[in-house]
Coordinates of C-alpha atoms in Angstrom, one line a residue:
X285 CA 0.0 0.0 0.0
X286 CA 1.1 3.5 -0.7
X287 CA 0.1 6.6 1.3
X288 CA -3.3 6.6 -0.2
X289 CA -6.4 4.6 0.1
X290 CA -6.7 1.7 -2.3
X291 CA -9.7 1.7 -4.6
X292 CA -10.4 -1.9 -5.6
X293 CA -12.7 -2.2 -8.6
X294 CA -15.5 -4.8 -8.6
X295 CA -13.2 -7.1 -10.5
X296 CA -10.6 -8.0 -7.9
X297 CA -7.7 -7.9 -10.2
X298 CA -8.2 -4.3 -11.2
X299 CA -6.6 -1.8 -8.8
X300 CA -6.3 1.9 -9.1
X301 CA -5.0 4.6 -6.7
X302 CA -6.9 7.1 -4.7
X303 CA -7.0 8.0 -1.0
X304 CA -7.9 9.4 2.1
X305 CA -9.3 9.4 6.2
X306 CA -15.8 10.5 9.1
X307 CA -19.8 8.4 9.6
X308 CA -18.9 10.0 8.2
X309 CA -15.9 7.9 9.2
X310 CA -13.2 9.0 11.6
X311 CA -9.9 7.2 11.9
X312 CA -9.7 8.0 15.6
X313 CA -6.2 8.0 17.1
X314 CA -7.4 9.0 20.5
X315 CA -5.0 9.1 23.4
X316 CA -5.9 5.8 25.1
X317 CA -2.5 5.7 26.7
X318 CA -3.9 5.3 30.2
X319 CA -5.1 1.8 29.2
X320 CA -2.1 1.1 26.9
X321 CA -4.4 0.9 24.0
X322 CA -3.9 2.0 20.4
X323 CA -7.4 1.8 18.9
X324 CA -7.3 3.7 15.6
X325 CA -11.1 4.1 15.4
X326 CA -13.7 5.4 13.1
X327 CA -16.4 7.5 14.7
X328 CA -19.2 5.2 14.0
X329 CA -21.9 7.1 15.8
X330 CA -21.5 10.7 14.7
X331 CA -24.7 10.5 12.7
X332 CA -26.9 9.8 15.7
X333 CA -29.3 12.4 17.0
X334 CA -28.2 13.8 20.4
X335 CA -30.8 16.5 20.8
X336 CA -33.1 14.5 23.1
X337 CA -30.2 12.9 24.9
X338 CA -28.5 16.3 25.5
X339 CA -31.5 17.7 27.3
X340 CA -30.9 15.3 30.1
X341 CA -27.4 16.6 30.7
X342 CA -27.2 18.8 33.8
X343 CA -25.5 22.2 33.7
X344 CA -23.0 21.0 36.3
X345 CA -22.0 18.0 34.0
X346 CA -21.7 20.3 31.0
X347 CA -19.4 22.6 33.1
X348 CA -17.2 19.7 34.0
X349 CA -17.1 18.5 30.4
X350 CA -16.1 22.0 29.2
X351 CA -13.2 22.2 31.8
X352 CA -12.0 18.8 30.6
X353 CA -12.1 19.8 27.0
X354 CA -10.1 23.0 27.8
X355 CA -7.4 20.7 29.2
X356 CA -7.2 18.2 26.4
X357 CA -7.7 20.5 23.4
X358 CA -4.3 22.1 23.1
X359 CA -3.6 25.6 21.9
X360 CA -3.4 25.7 18.1
X361 CA -0.8 27.3 15.9
X362 CA -3.3 27.2 13.1
X363 CA -7.0 26.1 13.0
X364 CA -8.6 24.6 9.9
X365 CA -12.3 24.1 9.5
X366 CA -13.0 20.9 7.5
X367 CA -15.9 20.7 5.0
X368 CA -17.6 18.1 7.2
X369 CA -17.6 20.5 10.1
X370 CA -14.7 19.1 12.0
X371 CA -12.2 21.6 13.5
X372 CA -8.6 20.6 12.9
X373 CA -6.0 22.2 15.3
X374 CA -2.4 22.3 14.2
X375 CA -0.7 21.7 17.6
X376 CA 3.0 22.0 18.2
X377 CA 4.5 18.5 18.5
X378 CA 5.8 19.1 22.0
X379 CA 2.3 20.2 23.2
X380 CA 0.3 17.3 21.9
X381 CA -2.0 15.5 24.3
X382 CA 0.0 12.3 24.4
X383 CA 2.8 14.0 26.4
X384 CA 0.4 14.7 29.3
X385 CA 0.8 11.1 30.3
X386 CA 2.8 10.9 33.6
X387 CA 5.1 8.3 32.2
X388 CA 6.1 10.6 29.4
X389 CA 6.9 13.6 31.5
X390 CA 10.5 13.6 30.4
X391 CA 10.0 11.9 27.0
X392 CA 11.9 13.3 24.0
X393 CA 10.1 12.9 20.7
X394 CA 11.9 10.4 18.4
X395 CA 13.1 12.5 15.5
X396 CA 14.9 9.9 13.5
X397 CA 12.6 7.6 11.5
X398 CA 12.7 4.0 12.6
X399 CA 13.9 1.2 10.4
X400 CA 10.8 0.0 8.4
X401 CA 10.3 -3.8 8.4
X402 CA 11.8 -5.5 5.3
X403 CA 9.6 -7.3 2.9
X404 CA 11.0 -10.8 2.3
X405 CA 9.2 -11.4 -1.0
X406 CA 7.6 -8.7 -3.1
X407 CA 5.3 -9.8 -5.9
X408 CA 5.7 -8.2 -9.2
X409 CA 2.1 -7.0 -9.1
X410 CA 2.9 -5.1 -5.8
X411 CA 6.0 -3.6 -7.3
X412 CA 4.0 -2.3 -10.2
X413 CA 1.3 -0.8 -8.0
X414 CA 3.8 0.8 -5.6
X415 CA 5.7 2.4 -8.5
X416 CA 2.5 4.0 -9.8
X417 CA 1.6 5.4 -6.4
X418 CA 5.0 7.0 -5.8
X419 CA 4.9 9.4 -8.6
X420 CA 4.6 12.4 -6.3
X421 CA 0.9 13.1 -6.6
X422 CA -0.6 15.2 -3.8
X423 CA -3.4 12.9 -2.7
X424 CA -6.4 14.3 -0.8
X425 CA -5.9 12.0 2.1
X426 CA -8.5 13.4 4.5
X427 CA -11.6 15.5 4.3
X428 CA -9.8 18.6 5.8
X429 CA -7.2 18.4 3.0
X430 CA -9.8 19.4 0.3
X431 CA -9.3 23.2 0.7
X432 CA -5.6 22.7 0.2
X433 CA -4.6 23.9 3.7
X434 CA -1.9 22.0 5.6
X435 CA -0.5 22.2 9.1
X436 CA 2.8 24.1 9.4
X437 CA 6.1 22.3 9.9
X438 CA 6.7 21.3 13.5
X439 CA 3.0 20.8 14.3
X440 CA 0.6 17.9 14.1
X441 CA -3.0 18.0 13.1
X442 CA -5.5 16.9 15.8
X443 CA -9.3 16.9 15.5
X444 CA -10.7 19.1 18.3
X445 CA -12.8 17.1 20.8
X446 CA -16.3 18.4 21.5
X447 CA -19.0 18.1 24.1
X448 CA -20.8 15.7 21.8
X449 CA -17.8 13.5 21.7
X450 CA -17.8 13.3 25.5
X451 CA -21.5 12.6 25.6
X452 CA -21.0 9.5 23.5
X453 CA -19.0 8.0 26.4
X454 CA -20.6 6.4 29.4
X455 CA -19.2 9.2 31.6
X456 CA -16.5 11.8 31.6
X457 CA -14.2 9.4 33.3
X458 CA -14.7 6.8 30.5
X459 CA -14.2 9.3 27.7
X460 CA -11.1 8.5 25.6
X461 CA -10.5 5.1 27.3
X462 CA -11.2 1.8 25.8
X463 CA -13.4 -0.2 28.2
X464 CA -12.0 -3.6 29.3
X465 CA -13.8 -6.7 28.0
X466 CA -15.4 -9.0 30.5
X467 CA -14.2 -12.6 30.0
X468 CA -16.3 -15.6 30.7
X469 CA -13.6 -18.3 31.6
X470 CA -16.1 -21.1 31.3
X471 CA -16.7 -20.4 27.6
X472 CA -13.1 -19.9 26.6
X473 CA -10.5 -22.3 25.2
X474 CA -7.1 -22.1 26.8
X475 CA -5.5 -20.8 23.6
X476 CA -8.3 -18.5 22.6
X477 CA -7.7 -14.8 22.2
X478 CA -8.5 -12.3 25.0
X479 CA -11.3 -10.7 23.0
X480 CA -13.7 -13.7 23.6
X481 CA -15.8 -11.8 26.1
X482 CA -19.2 -11.0 27.5
X483 CA -20.5 -7.6 28.4
X484 CA -22.1 -7.2 25.0
X485 CA -18.8 -7.4 23.1
X486 CA -19.0 -9.6 20.0
X487 CA -16.2 -10.4 17.5
X488 CA -15.3 -12.0 14.2
X489 CA -11.6 -12.4 14.1
X490 CA -8.6 -14.3 12.8
X491 CA -5.6 -14.9 15.2
X492 CA -2.2 -16.4 15.5
X493 CA -1.0 -18.8 18.1
X494 CA 0.7 -17.7 21.3
X495 CA 3.9 -19.7 21.0
X496 CA 5.9 -17.3 18.7
X497 CA 7.6 -14.0 19.2
X498 CA 6.0 -11.3 17.2
X499 CA 7.4 -7.8 16.6
X500 CA 4.5 -6.3 14.6
X501 CA 1.7 -6.9 12.2
X502 CA 0.2 -5.6 9.0
X503 CA -3.0 -5.9 6.9
X504 CA -5.0 -4.1 4.3
X505 CA -8.5 -3.4 5.7
X506 CA -11.7 -2.8 3.6
X507 CA -13.4 0.4 4.7
X508 CA -17.2 0.7 5.2
X509 CA -19.7 2.8 7.0
X510 CA -21.6 0.4 9.3
X511 CA -24.9 1.5 10.8
X512 CA -24.9 1.9 14.6
X513 CA -28.3 1.5 16.4
X514 CA -27.6 2.9 19.9
X515 CA -25.5 5.8 21.1
X516 CA -23.4 3.7 23.5
X517 CA -22.6 1.1 20.9
X518 CA -19.7 1.0 18.4
X519 CA -18.4 -1.1 15.5
X520 CA -14.7 -1.3 14.8
X521 CA -12.3 -3.2 12.6
X522 CA -8.7 -3.4 13.6
X523 CA -5.5 -5.2 14.3
X524 CA -4.6 -6.3 17.9
X525 CA -1.0 -6.8 18.9
X526 CA -1.0 -8.5 22.3
X527 CA 1.3 -9.8 25.1
X528 CA 0.8 -10.7 28.7
X529 CA -1.9 -12.6 30.6
X530 CA -4.7 -13.5 28.2
X531 CA -7.3 -13.6 30.9
X532 CA -7.2 -9.8 30.6
X533 CA -5.8 -9.2 34.1
X534 CA -2.2 -8.3 33.0
X535 CA -2.3 -7.6 29.3
X536 CA -0.6 -5.1 27.0
X537 CA -2.5 -4.4 23.8
X538 CA -1.8 -2.2 20.9
X539 CA -4.7 -1.8 18.5
X540 CA -5.0 -0.1 15.2
X541 CA -7.8 -0.1 12.6
X542 CA -11.0 1.8 12.2
X543 CA -11.4 2.8 15.9
X544 CA -6.6 5.7 19.2
X545 CA -3.8 7.6 20.7
X546 CA 0.0 8.1 20.9
X547 CA 2.9 10.4 20.1
X548 CA 2.1 11.8 16.7
X549 CA 4.8 12.7 14.2
X550 CA 3.0 13.1 10.9
X551 CA 1.9 16.6 10.0
X552 CA -0.6 15.5 7.3
X553 CA -2.8 12.8 9.0
X554 CA -5.1 14.4 11.6
X555 CA -6.0 12.6 14.7
X556 CA -9.7 11.8 14.4
X557 CA -10.3 13.3 11.0
X558 CA -12.5 11.8 8.2
X559 CA -11.6 9.2 5.7
X560 CA -13.6 9.4 2.5
X561 CA -14.9 7.8 0.4
X562 CA -16.0 4.4 1.8
X563 CA -16.9 1.2 0.1
X564 CA -20.3 0.8 -1.4
X565 CA -22.3 -2.4 -1.9
X566 CA -21.6 -4.0 -5.3
X567 CA -19.6 -0.9 -6.3
X568 CA -16.1 0.4 -5.8
X569 CA -14.2 -1.0 -2.8
X570 CA -11.8 1.1 -0.7
X571 CA -9.2 -0.1 1.7
X572 CA -6.4 1.1 3.9
X573 CA -3.1 -0.6 4.9
X574 CA -2.0 -0.4 8.6
X575 CA 1.4 -1.6 9.9
X576 CA 2.4 -1.8 13.6
X577 CA 5.9 -2.7 14.5
X578 CA 8.6 -2.3 17.2
X579 CA 11.5 -0.1 16.4
X580 CA 14.5 -2.5 16.7
X581 CA 16.8 0.3 18.1
X582 CA 14.7 2.3 20.5
X583 CA 11.9 -0.1 21.3
X584 CA 9.0 2.3 20.5
X585 CA 6.0 0.7 18.8
X586 CA 5.2 2.6 15.6
X587 CA 2.2 2.8 13.3
X588 CA 2.5 3.2 9.5
X589 CA -0.4 4.1 7.3
X590 CA -0.2 3.1 3.6
X591 CA 3.3 2.9 2.2
X592 CA 6.2 4.4 4.2
X593 CA 3.8 6.9 5.8
X594 CA 4.7 7.1 9.5
X595 CA 1.8 8.3 11.7
X596 CA 3.5 8.1 15.1
X597 CA 4.5 5.8 17.9
X598 CA 3.9 4.5 21.5
X599 CA 6.9 5.2 23.6
X600 CA 8.5 2.1 25.1
X601 CA 8.1 3.5 28.6
X602 CA 4.4 2.8 28.5
X603 CA 4.7 -1.0 28.3
X604 CA 5.6 -3.9 30.5
X605 CA 5.2 -7.2 28.4
X606 CA 5.4 -5.4 25.1
X607 CA 8.8 -4.0 26.1
X608 CA 10.2 -7.1 24.5
X609 CA 7.8 -8.6 22.0
X610 CA 4.2 -9.6 21.4
X611 CA 2.9 -13.2 21.5
X612 CA -0.3 -12.9 19.6
X613 CA -1.9 -10.9 16.7
X614 CA -5.6 -10.7 16.0
X615 CA -7.3 -9.1 12.9
X616 CA -11.0 -8.5 12.6
X617 CA -14.2 -6.8 13.8
X618 CA -15.7 -6.0 17.2
X619 CA -19.1 -4.5 18.1
X620 CA -21.0 -3.8 21.3
X621 CA -24.5 -5.1 21.4
X622 CA -26.5 -3.4 24.3
X623 CA -29.6 -5.5 23.7
X624 CA -31.8 -2.4 23.6
X625 CA -35.5 -3.3 24.2
X626 CA -34.4 -6.9 25.0
X627 CA -33.3 -7.7 21.5
X628 CA -30.0 -8.0 19.7
X629 CA -29.4 -4.5 18.2
X630 CA -28.9 -4.0 14.5
X631 CA -25.5 -2.5 14.8
X632 CA -23.5 -3.7 11.8
X633 CA -20.0 -5.2 11.6
X634 CA -18.0 -4.4 8.6
X635 CA -20.3 -3.9 5.6
X636 CA -23.3 -5.3 7.5
X637 CA -23.2 -8.4 5.3
X638 CA -22.1 -12.0 6.1
X639 CA -18.8 -13.3 5.0
X640 CA -20.3 -15.7 2.4
X641 CA -21.5 -12.7 0.4
X642 CA -17.9 -12.2 -0.8
X643 CA -16.2 -9.4 -2.6
X644 CA -18.0 -6.1 -3.0
X645 CA -20.6 -7.1 -0.5
X646 CA -18.8 -8.4 2.6
X647 CA -15.9 -6.6 4.3
X648 CA -12.5 -8.1 4.2
X649 CA -8.9 -8.1 5.6
X650 CA -6.3 -9.1 3.1
X651 CA -2.5 -9.7 3.0
X652 CA -2.2 -10.6 6.7
X653 CA 1.5 -10.3 7.7
X654 CA 3.6 -10.4 10.9
X655 CA 7.0 -8.8 11.7
X656 CA 9.6 -11.3 13.0
X657 CA 12.7 -10.9 15.1
X658 CA 14.9 -9.7 12.3
X659 CA 12.4 -6.9 11.4
X660 CA 11.1 -8.7 8.3
X661 CA 7.5 -9.0 7.1
X662 CA 6.2 -12.3 6.2
X663 CA 2.8 -13.6 5.1
X664 CA 0.8 -15.4 7.8
X665 CA -0.3 -18.9 6.8
X666 CA -1.3 -20.5 10.1
X667 CA -4.3 -18.7 11.5
X668 CA -7.4 -19.6 13.4
X669 CA -10.8 -17.9 13.2
X670 CA -13.4 -17.2 15.8
X671 CA -16.9 -15.7 16.1
X672 CA -19.0 -15.9 19.2
X673 CA -22.4 -15.8 17.4
X674 CA -22.3 -16.7 13.8
X675 CA -26.0 -16.0 13.4
X676 CA -25.2 -12.3 14.0
X677 CA -21.6 -11.9 12.6
X678 CA -19.3 -14.5 11.0
X679 CA -15.9 -14.9 9.4
X680 CA -14.5 -17.1 6.6
X681 CA -10.8 -17.2 5.7
X682 CA -8.8 -18.4 2.6
X683 CA -5.6 -17.8 0.7
X684 CA -4.5 -16.9 -2.8
X685 CA -1.4 -15.6 -4.5
X686 CA -2.7 -12.0 -4.9
X687 CA -4.3 -11.4 -1.5
X688 CA -2.2 -13.9 0.5
X689 CA -4.0 -14.9 3.7
X690 CA -7.3 -13.1 3.8
X691 CA -10.8 -13.3 5.2
X692 CA -14.3 -11.9 4.8
X693 CA -16.2 -11.1 8.0
X694 CA -19.2 -9.1 9.4
X695 CA -22.9 -9.2 9.6
X696 CA -26.1 -7.2 10.2
X697 CA -26.6 -8.0 13.9
X698 CA -30.3 -8.4 14.5
X699 CA -32.0 -10.6 11.9
X700 CA -34.4 -13.7 12.0
X701 CA -31.5 -15.9 13.1
X702 CA -30.2 -13.3 15.5
X703 CA -33.2 -12.2 17.6

């Protein structure tokens, strides 16, 4: 992948370049550092109506929210109003919210780019595609790029948090934090991933075993605009890089996909700003490539977007188990089902269609790869798949020479088989 979103035509073999980052979809790189989470997350509920909900908010709570927003929204060198209504603040790198974390009090931002993972085998088709994408075109990556304005050198673009953003969380305390999953040990195999959980969390994922040392992971993720039924629900698609106790009691997790936060270094990709366009049913398909890997020299965990496009990193100081390496990788989708009105909600995962519907209809992950001990990328061949409730959301995996290891996944939630 290059630093642009792939447009995959209906015929799988035809690929052309285009790109970008709002439900309108948001690739949210919130600061979830307090929970050691990196959940690059699309805002999948921004289209919901908050008018009725907001009337229930007390003036005292609104005052507290405002004080919190004044703390986390840093002073801007330049402010840009996006066509979709988002406000993008160009914040000096040294003032970005990530550095408020107590463990990063004396952290010096890494200025030298890390060594990118090497590709062991590059197919001719990939070489041809990458060459075409590196011709120096100025892609409109995000919605706020459309008016041609960019953040000045030495700053990073960050989407300004709003009162409505906070109201989407359970409380002010929970805002910006990924909630822990509740694991039912009686329903869990010994080698199953930590995401097998209760509390309304449902998944459709592929995962590696826990016996290997992993230093990163990569995948190309099909981008859709799933419908969300309730304000406190979400739908995400992402990569999990994990190490520690898989009962969730002592676990380090780095997560990147559609749903995050860390030390940002890129002046063009805004934290929380909109990706557009998204895939359409039986029409053009759009995907993004995400890479997470550990810097072999300094030990920071970096995120790459597209091809050689560094977004930022998690400082090594934040981790315990991930200070060395990861032991498991997971790829796939997660939703929260609140069972509103006593029924499974119709919050969609992926495209909202089941895996068997295939290309152009179901959502996919393709070219699954992991980073090994010598900082090399290699295709993943031995994966397992898991879905808690296949009547609501499911997953089917396969392999071919073009897409490597890949899978289709997702579903509509509530339906006659998923009451």
